[in-house]
Coordinates of C-alpha atoms (C1' of nucleotides) in Angstrom, one line a residue:
Chain A
M1 CA 1.3 -8.9 44.1
S2 CA -2.5 -8.4 44.3
N3 CA -4.0 -7.6 40.9
A4 CA -7.4 -7.2 39.2
I5 CA -7.4 -10.8 38.0
S6 CA -6.7 -12.5 41.2
E7 CA -9.1 -10.2 43.1
E8 CA -11.9 -11.0 40.7
M9 CA -10.9 -14.6 40.7
T10 CA -11.4 -14.9 44.4
G11 CA -15.1 -15.3 44.2
S12 CA -15.5 -16.4 40.6
T13 CA -16.9 -19.6 39.3
Q14 CA -15.3 -22.0 36.9
E15 CA -17.5 -21.4 34.0
I16 CA -16.9 -17.7 33.6
K17 CA -13.5 -16.4 34.4
N18 CA -13.0 -12.6 34.6
G19 CA -16.1 -12.2 32.5
W20 CA -14.5 -13.9 29.7
K21 CA -15.9 -16.9 27.8
P22 CA -13.4 -18.7 25.6
E23 CA -16.0 -20.8 23.9
I24 CA -18.0 -18.2 22.0
A25 CA -15.6 -17.2 19.3
T26 CA -14.1 -19.0 16.4
A27 CA -10.7 -17.2 16.4
P28 CA -7.7 -19.1 17.8
L29 CA -7.5 -19.1 21.6
Y30 CA -4.3 -17.1 21.8
M31 CA -5.8 -14.3 19.7
Q32 CA -8.9 -14.2 21.9
V33 CA -6.6 -14.0 24.9
A34 CA -4.7 -11.1 23.2
H35 CA -7.9 -9.2 22.6
H36 CA -9.0 -9.8 26.1
L37 CA -5.7 -8.5 27.5
E38 CA -5.8 -5.5 25.2
A39 CA -9.4 -4.7 26.2
R40 CA -8.4 -4.8 29.9
I41 CA -5.4 -2.5 29.2
S42 CA -7.7 -0.1 27.3
N43 CA -10.3 0.0 30.1
G44 CA -7.7 0.5 32.7
D45 CA -7.7 -2.9 34.5
F46 CA -4.0 -3.1 33.6
A47 CA -2.5 0.4 34.0
V48 CA 0.1 1.7 31.5
G49 CA 3.5 1.4 33.1
S50 CA 2.5 -1.3 35.5
L51 CA 3.4 -5.0 35.3
L52 CA 1.0 -7.5 34.0
P53 CA 0.2 -10.6 36.2
T54 CA 2.8 -13.3 35.6
E55 CA 2.3 -15.7 32.7
N56 CA 1.5 -18.5 35.1
E57 CA -1.1 -16.4 36.9
L58 CA -2.7 -15.3 33.7
A59 CA -2.8 -18.9 32.4
E60 CA -4.5 -20.1 35.6
A61 CA -6.8 -17.2 35.8
L62 CA -8.0 -17.6 32.2
G63 CA -8.0 -21.3 32.2
V64 CA -5.5 -21.7 29.3
S65 CA -2.0 -23.0 29.1
R66 CA 1.1 -20.8 29.7
Q67 CA 2.1 -21.3 26.0
T68 CA -1.2 -19.8 24.9
V69 CA -0.7 -16.8 27.2
R70 CA 2.8 -16.4 25.8
Q71 CA 1.6 -16.4 22.2
A72 CA -1.0 -13.8 23.1
I73 CA 1.6 -11.6 24.9
G74 CA 3.8 -12.1 21.8
L75 CA 1.2 -10.5 19.6
L76 CA 0.9 -7.5 21.9
R77 CA 4.6 -7.2 22.1
N78 CA 4.9 -7.0 18.4
K79 CA 2.3 -4.2 18.5
G80 CA 4.3 -2.4 21.1
R81 CA 1.6 -2.6 23.8
L82 CA 3.7 -4.8 26.0
S83 CA 7.3 -5.3 26.7
A84 CA 8.8 -8.2 28.7
R85 CA 12.0 -8.6 30.6
K86 CA 13.3 -11.9 31.9
G87 CA 13.3 -12.1 35.7
V88 CA 11.1 -9.0 36.0
G89 CA 7.8 -9.3 34.2
T90 CA 5.7 -8.0 31.4
R91 CA 5.1 -4.2 31.3
V92 CA 2.2 -2.3 29.7
E93 CA 3.6 0.3 27.4
A94 CA 2.1 3.6 26.3
I95 CA 0.7 3.3 22.8
E96 CA 2.1 6.5 21.3
A97 CA 4.9 8.3 23.1
T98 CA 6.0 10.8 20.4
S99 CA 4.0 14.0 20.2
G100 CA 2.0 15.3 17.3
S101 CA 2.6 12.3 15.1
T102 CA -0.2 9.9 14.1
R103 CA 0.2 6.2 13.6
F104 CA -0.4 5.4 9.9
I105 CA 1.8 2.4 9.1
A106 CA 0.6 -1.0 10.4
H107 CA 2.9 -3.7 11.6
S108 CA 0.3 -6.3 11.4
R109 CA -3.0 -6.9 9.7
S110 CA -5.0 -6.3 12.8
E111 CA -3.3 -2.9 13.2
L112 CA -4.5 -2.0 9.7
F113 CA -8.0 -2.7 10.9
E114 CA -7.6 -0.4 13.9
I115 CA -6.2 2.5 11.9
A116 CA -9.0 2.2 9.4
A117 CA -11.5 2.1 12.2
E118 CA -10.2 5.4 13.6
T119 CA -10.7 7.1 10.2
E120 CA -13.4 7.6 7.6
F121 CA -12.8 7.2 3.9
V122 CA -15.1 9.5 2.0
I123 CA -15.3 8.2 -1.5
G124 CA -15.4 11.0 -4.1
F125 CA -15.1 9.3 -7.4
R126 CA -15.4 5.8 -8.8
E127 CA -15.2 4.2 -12.2
M128 CA -14.3 0.9 -13.9
V129 CA -10.9 1.0 -15.5
S130 CA -8.9 -1.4 -17.7
A131 CA -5.3 -1.8 -16.5
Q132 CA -2.9 -0.5 -19.2
G133 CA 0.7 0.5 -19.2
K134 CA 2.1 1.8 -15.9
L135 CA -1.1 0.7 -14.0
A136 CA -0.8 -2.8 -15.3
V137 CA 2.8 -2.9 -14.1
D138 CA 1.9 -1.4 -10.7
L139 CA -0.8 -4.0 -10.3
G140 CA 1.4 -6.8 -11.6
C141 CA -1.2 -8.1 -13.9
R142 CA -1.6 -8.5 -17.6
P143 CA -3.0 -5.5 -19.5
G144 CA -6.7 -5.4 -20.0
R145 CA -7.8 -6.7 -16.7
K146 CA -10.7 -4.7 -15.2
F147 CA -10.5 -2.9 -11.9
L148 CA -12.8 -0.6 -9.9
H149 CA -11.0 2.6 -9.3
I150 CA -12.0 4.6 -6.2
T151 CA -10.5 7.9 -5.0
G152 CA -11.3 10.0 -2.0
V153 CA -10.1 11.6 1.2
R154 CA -9.6 9.8 4.5
Y155 CA -10.5 11.9 7.6
P156 CA -10.0 11.2 11.3
A157 CA -13.2 9.7 12.9
N158 CA -13.9 13.2 14.4
R159 CA -13.8 14.8 11.0
G160 CA -10.9 17.0 11.7
K161 CA -8.1 17.9 9.2
A162 CA -7.8 15.5 6.3
F163 CA -5.7 12.5 7.0
S164 CA -4.7 11.3 3.5
W165 CA -5.5 11.2 -0.2
N166 CA -6.4 7.7 -1.2
E167 CA -6.7 5.8 -4.4
V168 CA -7.9 2.2 -4.5
Y169 CA -8.0 -0.4 -7.3
I170 CA -10.3 -3.4 -6.7
D171 CA -10.3 -6.5 -8.8
S172 CA -13.6 -6.4 -10.8
R173 CA -14.6 -9.9 -9.5
V174 CA -14.9 -8.6 -6.0
A175 CA -15.7 -5.0 -6.7
A176 CA -19.3 -5.5 -5.8
A177 CA -18.2 -5.7 -2.2
V178 CA -18.1 -1.9 -2.1
K179 CA -20.7 -0.9 -4.6
D180 CA -23.0 0.7 -2.1
I181 CA -20.3 2.3 0.1
T182 CA -20.0 6.1 0.0
V183 CA -18.2 6.5 3.4
A184 CA -16.0 3.6 4.5
R185 CA -15.6 3.3 8.2
R186 CA -13.6 0.1 8.0
A187 CA -10.7 -1.0 5.9
I188 CA -11.7 -1.6 2.3
F189 CA -10.2 -5.1 2.3
H190 CA -12.4 -5.8 5.3
Y191 CA -15.5 -5.3 3.0
I192 CA -13.9 -7.6 0.4
E193 CA -13.3 -10.3 3.0
E194 CA -16.8 -10.0 4.2
F195 CA -18.3 -10.1 0.7
T196 CA -16.2 -13.0 -0.7
G197 CA -15.6 -14.9 2.5
E198 CA -12.0 -15.2 1.3
K199 CA -9.4 -14.0 3.6
I200 CA -6.6 -11.6 2.7
H201 CA -3.5 -13.6 3.5
E202 CA -0.8 -11.1 2.8
I203 CA -0.4 -7.3 2.4
Q204 CA 2.7 -5.8 0.9
Q205 CA 3.4 -2.2 1.9
D206 CA 6.0 0.2 0.6
V207 CA 6.7 3.8 1.6
R208 CA 8.5 6.5 -0.3
P209 CA 8.7 10.3 0.1
I210 CA 7.2 12.5 -2.6
A211 CA 6.4 16.1 -3.2
M212 CA 2.6 16.7 -3.5
D213 CA 1.2 18.2 -6.6
E214 CA -1.3 21.1 -6.5
D215 CA -4.4 19.0 -6.9
I216 CA -3.7 16.5 -4.1
A217 CA -2.2 19.1 -1.8
E218 CA -5.4 21.1 -2.0
K219 CA -7.5 18.1 -1.0
V220 CA -5.5 17.4 2.1
G221 CA -5.0 21.0 3.1
G222 CA -1.5 21.7 2.0
K223 CA 0.1 23.4 -0.9
G224 CA 1.9 22.2 -4.0
G225 CA 5.4 21.0 -3.4
D226 CA 4.8 20.1 0.2
L227 CA 6.5 17.0 1.4
A228 CA 4.5 13.8 1.8
L229 CA 4.8 10.1 2.2
I230 CA 3.2 7.8 -0.3
V231 CA 2.2 4.3 1.0
N232 CA 1.5 1.6 -1.6
R233 CA -0.3 -1.5 -0.5
R234 CA -1.0 -4.7 -2.4
Y235 CA -3.6 -7.1 -0.9
Y236 CA -3.3 -10.8 -1.8
G237 CA -5.9 -13.5 -1.3
S238 CA -5.3 -17.2 -1.3
G239 CA -2.8 -18.4 -3.9
R240 CA -1.2 -14.9 -4.0
R241 CA -4.1 -13.5 -6.1
L242 CA -4.0 -9.7 -6.1
L243 CA -7.4 -8.5 -4.9
E244 CA -6.7 -4.9 -4.2
Y245 CA -4.1 -2.3 -4.8
A246 CA -4.2 1.0 -3.0
F247 CA -2.0 4.0 -2.4
Q248 CA -2.3 6.7 0.1
I249 CA -0.6 10.1 0.3
L250 CA 0.1 11.5 3.8
P251 CA 1.2 15.1 4.4
A252 CA 4.7 14.9 6.0
D253 CA 4.1 17.6 8.6
R254 CA 1.5 15.5 10.3
F255 CA 3.0 12.0 10.2
T256 CA 5.9 10.1 11.5
Y257 CA 6.5 6.5 11.2
T258 CA 7.7 4.9 14.4
T259 CA 8.8 1.4 15.3
T260 CA 10.5 -0.2 18.3
L261 CA 13.0 -3.0 17.8
R262 CA 13.6 -5.2 20.8
A263 CA 16.3 -7.7 21.5
E264 CA 15.3 -11.1 20.4
T265 CA 17.2 -12.9 23.1
Chain B
M1 CA 10.1 -34.9 -2.0
S2 CA 13.9 -35.4 -2.2
N3 CA 15.8 -32.4 -1.0
A4 CA 19.2 -31.2 -0.1
I5 CA 18.9 -32.1 3.6
S6 CA 17.7 -35.6 3.2
E7 CA 20.2 -36.3 0.5
E8 CA 23.1 -35.1 2.7
M9 CA 21.5 -36.9 5.6
T10 CA 21.7 -40.2 3.9
G11 CA 25.3 -40.7 4.8
S12 CA 25.7 -38.4 7.7
T13 CA 26.6 -39.3 11.3
Q14 CA 24.8 -38.4 14.4
E15 CA 27.3 -36.0 15.7
I16 CA 27.4 -33.6 12.7
K17 CA 24.2 -33.1 10.8
N18 CA 24.4 -31.2 7.5
G19 CA 27.7 -29.8 8.6
W20 CA 26.0 -28.1 11.5
K21 CA 27.1 -28.3 15.1
P22 CA 24.5 -27.2 17.5
E23 CA 26.8 -27.2 20.5
I24 CA 29.4 -24.6 19.6
A25 CA 27.4 -21.4 20.0
T26 CA 25.8 -19.7 22.9
A27 CA 22.8 -18.3 21.1
P28 CA 19.4 -19.9 21.6
L29 CA 18.9 -23.0 19.5
Y30 CA 16.1 -21.6 17.4
M31 CA 18.2 -18.7 16.5
Q32 CA 21.1 -21.0 15.4
V33 CA 18.6 -22.9 13.3
A34 CA 17.4 -19.7 11.7
H35 CA 20.9 -18.7 10.8
H36 CA 21.6 -22.1 9.5
L37 CA 18.5 -22.1 7.3
E38 CA 19.3 -18.6 6.1
A39 CA 22.8 -19.5 5.2
R40 CA 21.6 -22.5 3.2
I41 CA 19.1 -20.2 1.4
S42 CA 21.9 -17.8 0.6
N43 CA 24.2 -20.4 -0.7
G44 CA 21.5 -21.9 -2.9
D45 CA 20.8 -25.2 -1.0
F46 CA 17.2 -24.0 -0.8
A47 CA 16.3 -22.2 -4.0
V48 CA 14.2 -19.1 -4.0
G49 CA 10.6 -20.0 -4.9
S50 CA 10.9 -23.6 -3.8
L51 CA 9.4 -25.2 -0.8
L52 CA 11.5 -25.9 2.3
P53 CA 11.6 -29.4 3.6
T54 CA 8.7 -29.9 6.0
E55 CA 9.0 -28.9 9.6
N56 CA 9.1 -32.5 10.7
E57 CA 11.9 -33.3 8.2
L58 CA 13.9 -30.3 9.2
A59 CA 13.4 -31.2 12.9
E60 CA 14.6 -34.7 12.4
A61 CA 17.5 -33.7 10.0
L62 CA 18.8 -31.1 12.4
G63 CA 18.2 -33.1 15.5
V64 CA 15.9 -30.6 17.2
S65 CA 12.2 -30.5 18.0
R66 CA 9.6 -29.3 15.6
Q67 CA 8.8 -26.4 18.0
T68 CA 12.3 -25.2 17.7
V69 CA 12.2 -25.4 13.9
R70 CA 8.9 -23.5 14.0
Q71 CA 10.4 -20.7 16.1
A72 CA 13.3 -20.4 13.6
I73 CA 11.0 -20.3 10.7
G74 CA 9.0 -17.7 12.5
L75 CA 12.0 -15.4 12.7
L76 CA 12.7 -15.8 9.0
R77 CA 9.0 -15.2 8.2
N78 CA 9.1 -12.0 10.1
K79 CA 12.1 -11.0 8.0
G80 CA 10.2 -11.9 4.8
R81 CA 12.6 -14.6 3.8
L82 CA 10.0 -17.3 4.2
S83 CA 6.3 -17.6 3.9
A84 CA 4.1 -20.5 5.0
R85 CA 0.8 -21.8 4.0
K86 CA -1.2 -24.4 5.9
G87 CA -1.5 -27.6 4.0
V88 CA 1.2 -26.6 1.5
G89 CA 4.5 -25.8 3.0
T90 CA 7.1 -23.1 3.6
R91 CA 8.3 -21.2 0.6
V92 CA 11.6 -19.4 0.2
E93 CA 10.8 -15.8 -0.9
A94 CA 13.0 -13.4 -2.8
I95 CA 14.7 -10.9 -0.5
E96 CA 14.1 -7.9 -2.5
A97 CA 11.4 -7.9 -5.2
T98 CA 11.1 -4.2 -6.0
S99 CA 13.7 -3.0 -8.4
G100 CA 16.4 -0.5 -7.6
S101 CA 15.4 -0.1 -4.0
T102 CA 17.7 -1.0 -1.1
R103 CA 16.7 -2.3 2.3
F104 CA 17.4 0.4 4.9
I105 CA 14.9 0.0 7.7
A106 CA 15.2 -2.9 10.0
H107 CA 12.3 -4.9 11.5
S108 CA 14.5 -6.5 14.1
R109 CA 17.7 -5.9 15.9
S110 CA 19.5 -8.6 14.0
E111 CA 18.5 -7.0 10.7
L112 CA 20.1 -3.8 11.8
F113 CA 23.3 -5.8 12.3
E114 CA 23.0 -7.1 8.7
I115 CA 22.4 -3.8 7.1
A116 CA 25.4 -2.3 9.0
A117 CA 27.5 -5.2 7.9
E118 CA 26.7 -4.5 4.2
T119 CA 27.8 -0.9 4.5
E120 CA 30.8 1.1 5.8
F121 CA 30.5 4.1 7.9
V122 CA 33.4 6.4 7.1
I123 CA 33.7 8.8 10.1
G124 CA 34.6 12.3 9.0
F125 CA 34.3 14.4 12.1
R126 CA 34.1 13.8 15.8
E127 CA 33.9 16.0 18.9
M128 CA 32.6 16.0 22.4
V129 CA 29.4 18.1 22.8
S130 CA 27.2 19.2 25.7
A131 CA 23.5 18.6 25.1
Q132 CA 21.7 21.9 25.0
G133 CA 18.3 23.1 23.7
K134 CA 16.9 21.1 20.9
L135 CA 19.6 18.5 21.2
A136 CA 18.8 17.9 24.8
V137 CA 15.2 17.5 23.8
D138 CA 16.0 15.1 21.0
L139 CA 18.1 13.1 23.3
G140 CA 15.5 13.2 26.1
C141 CA 18.1 14.1 28.7
R142 CA 18.8 17.0 30.9
P143 CA 20.9 19.8 29.4
G144 CA 24.6 19.7 30.0
R145 CA 25.1 15.9 29.6
K146 CA 28.1 15.1 27.5
F147 CA 28.0 13.2 24.2
L148 CA 30.5 12.2 21.6
H149 CA 29.2 13.6 18.3
I150 CA 30.3 11.7 15.1
T151 CA 29.3 12.5 11.6
G152 CA 30.2 10.8 8.3
V153 CA 29.0 9.1 5.2
R154 CA 27.8 5.5 5.0
Y155 CA 28.8 3.6 1.8
P156 CA 27.8 0.2 0.4
A157 CA 30.5 -2.4 1.2
N158 CA 31.7 -2.2 -2.4
R159 CA 32.2 1.5 -2.0
G160 CA 29.7 2.5 -4.7
K161 CA 27.5 5.6 -4.5
A162 CA 27.0 7.0 -1.0
F163 CA 24.3 5.3 1.0
S164 CA 23.5 7.9 3.6
W165 CA 24.6 10.8 5.7
N166 CA 24.9 9.8 9.4
E167 CA 25.2 11.7 12.6
V168 CA 25.6 9.8 15.9
Y169 CA 25.6 10.9 19.5
I170 CA 27.1 8.5 22.0
D171 CA 26.8 8.8 25.8
S172 CA 30.2 10.0 27.1
R173 CA 30.4 7.1 29.5
V174 CA 30.5 4.6 26.6
A175 CA 32.1 6.8 24.0
A176 CA 35.5 5.1 24.5
A177 CA 34.0 2.1 22.6
V178 CA 34.5 3.9 19.3
K179 CA 37.6 6.0 20.1
D180 CA 39.9 4.2 17.6
I181 CA 37.3 3.6 14.9
T182 CA 37.7 5.6 11.7
V183 CA 35.7 3.2 9.4
A184 CA 32.9 1.3 11.1
R185 CA 32.1 -1.9 9.3
R186 CA 29.5 -3.0 12.0
A187 CA 26.7 -1.2 13.7
I188 CA 27.9 1.5 16.1
F189 CA 25.8 0.0 18.9
H190 CA 27.6 -3.3 18.3
Y191 CA 30.9 -1.6 19.3
I192 CA 29.1 -0.3 22.4
E193 CA 27.8 -3.6 23.4
E194 CA 31.2 -5.2 22.9
F195 CA 32.9 -2.5 24.9
T196 CA 30.5 -2.3 27.9
G197 CA 29.2 -5.9 27.8
E198 CA 25.8 -4.3 28.3
K199 CA 23.2 -5.3 25.7
I200 CA 21.0 -2.8 23.8
H201 CA 17.6 -3.9 24.8
E202 CA 15.5 -1.6 22.7
I203 CA 15.8 0.6 19.7
Q204 CA 13.3 3.2 18.7
Q205 CA 13.1 4.2 15.1
D206 CA 11.2 6.9 13.4
V207 CA 11.1 8.0 9.8
R208 CA 10.1 11.3 8.2
P209 CA 10.5 12.8 4.8
I210 CA 12.7 15.9 4.4
A211 CA 14.2 18.0 1.7
M212 CA 18.0 17.8 1.8
D213 CA 20.0 21.0 2.2
E214 CA 22.9 21.8 -0.1
D215 CA 25.6 20.5 2.3
I216 CA 24.2 17.1 2.9
A217 CA 23.0 16.6 -0.6
E218 CA 26.5 17.2 -1.9
K219 CA 27.9 14.5 0.4
V220 CA 25.5 11.9 -0.8
G221 CA 25.6 12.8 -4.4
G222 CA 22.4 14.8 -4.8
K223 CA 21.5 18.4 -5.0
G224 CA 19.8 20.8 -2.6
G225 CA 16.0 20.4 -2.3
D226 CA 16.1 16.7 -3.3
L227 CA 13.8 14.5 -1.4
A228 CA 15.1 12.2 1.3
L229 CA 14.1 10.2 4.3
I230 CA 15.4 10.9 7.7
V231 CA 15.6 8.0 10.1
N232 CA 16.1 8.7 13.8
R233 CA 17.2 5.9 16.1
R234 CA 17.4 5.8 19.9
Y235 CA 19.3 3.0 21.5
Y236 CA 18.4 2.0 25.1
G237 CA 20.4 -0.2 27.4
S238 CA 19.0 -1.9 30.5
G239 CA 16.7 0.2 32.5
R240 CA 15.8 2.2 29.4
R241 CA 19.1 4.2 29.7
L242 CA 19.8 6.1 26.4
L243 CA 23.2 5.0 25.2
E244 CA 23.2 6.3 21.6
Y245 CA 21.1 8.6 19.4
A246 CA 21.6 8.6 15.7
F247 CA 20.0 9.9 12.6
Q248 CA 20.5 9.0 9.0
I249 CA 19.5 10.8 5.8
L250 CA 18.8 8.7 2.8
P251 CA 18.2 10.1 -0.7
A252 CA 14.7 9.2 -1.7
D253 CA 15.5 8.2 -5.2
R254 CA 17.5 5.2 -4.0
F255 CA 15.3 3.9 -1.2
T256 CA 11.9 2.4 -0.6
Y257 CA 10.7 1.0 2.7
T258 CA 8.9 -2.3 2.2
T259 CA 7.1 -4.5 4.6
T260 CA 4.8 -7.5 4.3
L261 CA 2.0 -8.1 6.7
R262 CA 0.6 -11.6 7.0
A263 CA -2.6 -12.8 8.4
E264 CA -2.1 -13.9 12.0
T265 CA -4.4 -16.8 11.8
Chain C
dT1 C1' -15.5 -34.5 -19.4
dT2 C1' -16.6 -32.4 -15.3
dT3 C1' -17.7 -32.5 -10.6
dT4 C1' -17.5 -34.4 -6.1
dC5 C1' -15.5 -36.7 -2.5
dG6 C1' -12.1 -38.8 0.3
dT7 C1' -7.3 -39.2 1.7
dA8 C1' -2.8 -37.8 2.5
dT9 C1' 0.1 -34.0 3.8
dA10 C1' 1.6 -29.8 5.8
dT11 C1' 1.2 -26.0 8.8
dG12 C1' -1.5 -24.2 12.9
dT13 C1' -3.2 -24.5 17.6
dA14 C1' -3.1 -26.1 22.3
dC15 C1' -1.7 -28.6 25.9
dG16 C1' 1.9 -30.5 29.0
dT17 C1' 6.7 -30.8 31.4
dA18 C1' 11.2 -29.4 32.7
dC19 C1' 14.9 -26.6 32.9
dT20 C1' 17.7 -22.0 32.1
dA21 C1' 18.9 -17.4 33.0
dA22 C1' 18.1 -12.5 34.3
dT23 C1' 16.6 -9.8 38.0
dT24 C1' 15.3 -8.4 42.5
dG25 C1' 15.7 -8.1 47.3
dA26 C1' 17.0 -9.9 51.6
dT27 C1' 20.8 -11.7 54.1
dT28 C1' 25.3 -12.3 55.3
dT29 C1' 29.9 -10.9 55.5
dC30 C1' 33.7 -7.8 55.5
Chain D
dG1 C1' 28.0 1.2 55.9
dA2 C1' 29.3 -1.2 51.7
dA3 C1' 30.0 -5.3 49.2
dA4 C1' 29.3 -10.0 48.3
dT5 C1' 26.1 -14.0 48.5
dC6 C1' 21.9 -16.5 48.3
dA7 C1' 17.2 -17.5 47.4
dA8 C1' 12.9 -16.5 45.2
dT9 C1' 10.7 -14.9 41.2
dT10 C1' 9.8 -14.5 36.3
dA11 C1' 10.3 -14.7 31.4
dG12 C1' 12.9 -17.6 28.0
dT13 C1' 14.1 -22.0 25.8
dA14 C1' 13.3 -26.7 24.5
dC15 C1' 11.3 -30.9 24.4
dG16 C1' 7.1 -33.8 24.0
dT17 C1' 2.2 -35.0 22.6
dA18 C1' -2.2 -34.6 20.2
dC19 C1' -5.5 -32.8 17.3
dA20 C1' -7.4 -29.0 13.9
dT21 C1' -7.6 -27.2 9.4
dA22 C1' -6.3 -25.7 4.9
dT23 C1' -4.6 -27.6 0.6
dA24 C1' -3.5 -30.7 -3.2
dC25 C1' -4.2 -34.8 -5.5
dG26 C1' -6.3 -38.8 -7.1
dA27 C1' -10.3 -41.8 -7.4
dA28 C1' -15.1 -42.3 -8.0
dA29 C1' -19.4 -40.6 -9.6
dA30 C1' -22.4 -37.8 -12.5

DNA sequence: TTTTCGTATATGTACGTACTAATTGATTTC
DNA sequence: GAAATCAATTAGTACGTACATATACGAAAA
């Protein structure tokens, strides 16, 4: 079973293994390994459909324990990039099998990053609002609290057909994080994390179908009454403090939500 | 930090800990622990909103390693029943926070079991069909293959308002698994697993919004044109062999799909 | 009174070992 | 030639250890 890693390893030194230096980053080791593996899948080192080197081989090649490799593989399995079978090995899976549908729901925080990175949020409107009535209920806060309200359209990175209509409410205490942004190329909560240094610990998502009204339909290139999915997201910082609330309306004809469940045993 | 476990433990023997016998079942230990913890949450031993005993306490009380407890907790965290914070502890979360919405999408195979167990699938119609045209494409098989086609309505276990309209296609080779079933109280794929002994390794789900037609709307107590979600599921056995294909139509007014994403770090 | 600092506590990370069980493929046997 | 058997391989389970890091709480200092 000759593979890229072992071939590269043949002449490699101890300090740098497969061009990967574990000591530079601050993220947990297993996450670094996951990113490393993912990068090598993306650049073709590990072909889609093929088997990864065994866990023991990877552990030795990368200079980490098998446990750490397993944790990394676990992350990528959750994302659907890898699948494992006892007695066989770990297979590289295709990212998106179904045709014509775009991935829009994340299964992990990091996936939310990736989706945002592939799209651009063009901000069209912003104002400070005071949460009252339904909004206060949606935000789960007491009435009167101030939020920065931003609306706009999210486009694919190549600026094709509109991706979604977005509305975002940001806690006024952290709203400065996006004050100069007119086109967001990363997730909004990423700007907030960068600005405050505080990490978003938890994101709650819910999805419901709706029929688009004329206004929104026009902005995303549909017509009134067309089917769509509305995705609500609540972003919580430490101590379950709500920092951001956002919803997104996605035309139904362009999106399918796909998951794969695997046997736990 | 006095808790149910340690109180019960005080007078317990080594053989039986908290009324739990690890040796009876065949499932992995961490899964047994997860089920045990979940049961104790359900029956109120661990109150919603409170902190679980620490991992070390649980490990000692149950007579397993901390690693095993962590794996079990990990399962329940994925399901949203538990949330953990470094330096604080593991908190029991409410199952369903949002009002009026029912859980209908699984995040794991075991969750699919549970949802099925809480509902009854009343089979109204069944016939053998030969996959042609669109159906062959949906099933991803060559035309002419035989499937058992079953349709019916799924009700809550208490026989309240209809839950969903269901259509199921079962590979003719395993169709005998459900030949005597008129009301399914478990997941269909569970019958197949029991019959064949073969385990379903992977389930692919996708969700799209649709507008219900008159026929189906009537069966689930809505009216034509009402919004709904359609959930497609493909069930694969070993070697990615498609054993079952099913879709389910859920009236939008009664269902929301909710997930929580947590920081990986 | 408020702030700062240290300490205890809990989960998170990372390593190690050993064994279990599913799968594959070669070998043997009928 | 087909079926059964065995051995090698690989992911899965389970245990152990040690240390890192975020959090909460109380004591000391400003």
